[in-house]
Amino acid sequence: MAAKRSVFAHAQPEDSAGFLLWQVSNSWQASIRRALQNIGLTHVQFVLLAVLRFSQENQLKVTQRDLARRARVDAMVASKVLRQLEALGLARRPLDASDARARMPQITASGLRLLRRAVPLVNAADDAFFRPLGRDEARFRELLSQLSEPD
């Protein structure tokens, strides 16, 4: 009887960079969820508020589509989450005066107050999660940046 050939390219799942990235990403996201759970923000809500505030601090006017692209969030997900943030009073989504189809999201004063509470929590979670990398963290960020380049 002939030996069955494995469908897998690797001897162990942990030999796959993609599998390891998936595991690490899930662990990191869980740590961020835990950090944000007591202030009532989801991770994607935090990301959109943070990217929106960064854009505003740098005098960059962004449409909802621009925000989704900068945050690397699906446009439909960004739209849904921004509607949630608007319902919570954390963001506004007025129409663009020059294009009635485009929304120009803005963080509200309440959103900014919550973001100011969230940023230290997320930073502390990141610091704790990546601490085992020690001096290799800078190189790790460089490698992630290479993988994160837009298509």
PDB file of C-alpha atoms in Angstrom, residues 42 44-45 48 76-86:
ATOM      1  CA  THR A  42     -13.936  47.793  20.722  1.00  0.00           C
ATOM      2  CA  VAL A  44     -11.811  48.690  15.692  1.00  0.00           C
ATOM      3  CA  GLN A  45     -13.619  51.639  17.317  1.00  0.00           C
ATOM      4  CA  LEU A  48     -10.854  54.475  13.812  1.00  0.00           C
ATOM      5  CA  MET A  76     -18.309  48.702   4.954  1.00  0.00           C
ATOM      6  CA  VAL A  77     -16.928  47.839   8.408  1.00  0.00           C
ATOM      7  CA  ALA A  78     -15.678  51.408   8.818  1.00  0.00           C
ATOM      8  CA  SER A  79     -19.098  52.764   7.849  1.00  0.00           C
ATOM      9  CA  LYS A  80     -20.879  50.504  10.347  1.00  0.00           C
ATOM     10  CA  VAL A  81     -18.443  51.291  13.170  1.00  0.00           C
ATOM     11  CA  LEU A  82     -18.557  55.033  12.474  1.00  0.00           C
ATOM     12  CA  ARG A  83     -22.359  54.895  12.656  1.00  0.00           C
ATOM     13  CA  GLN A  84     -21.975  53.184  16.061  1.00  0.00           C
ATOM     14  CA  LEU A  85     -19.511  55.853  17.199  1.00  0.00           C
ATOM     15  CA  GLU A  86     -21.927  58.529  16.015  1.00  0.00           C
TER      16      GLU A  86
END
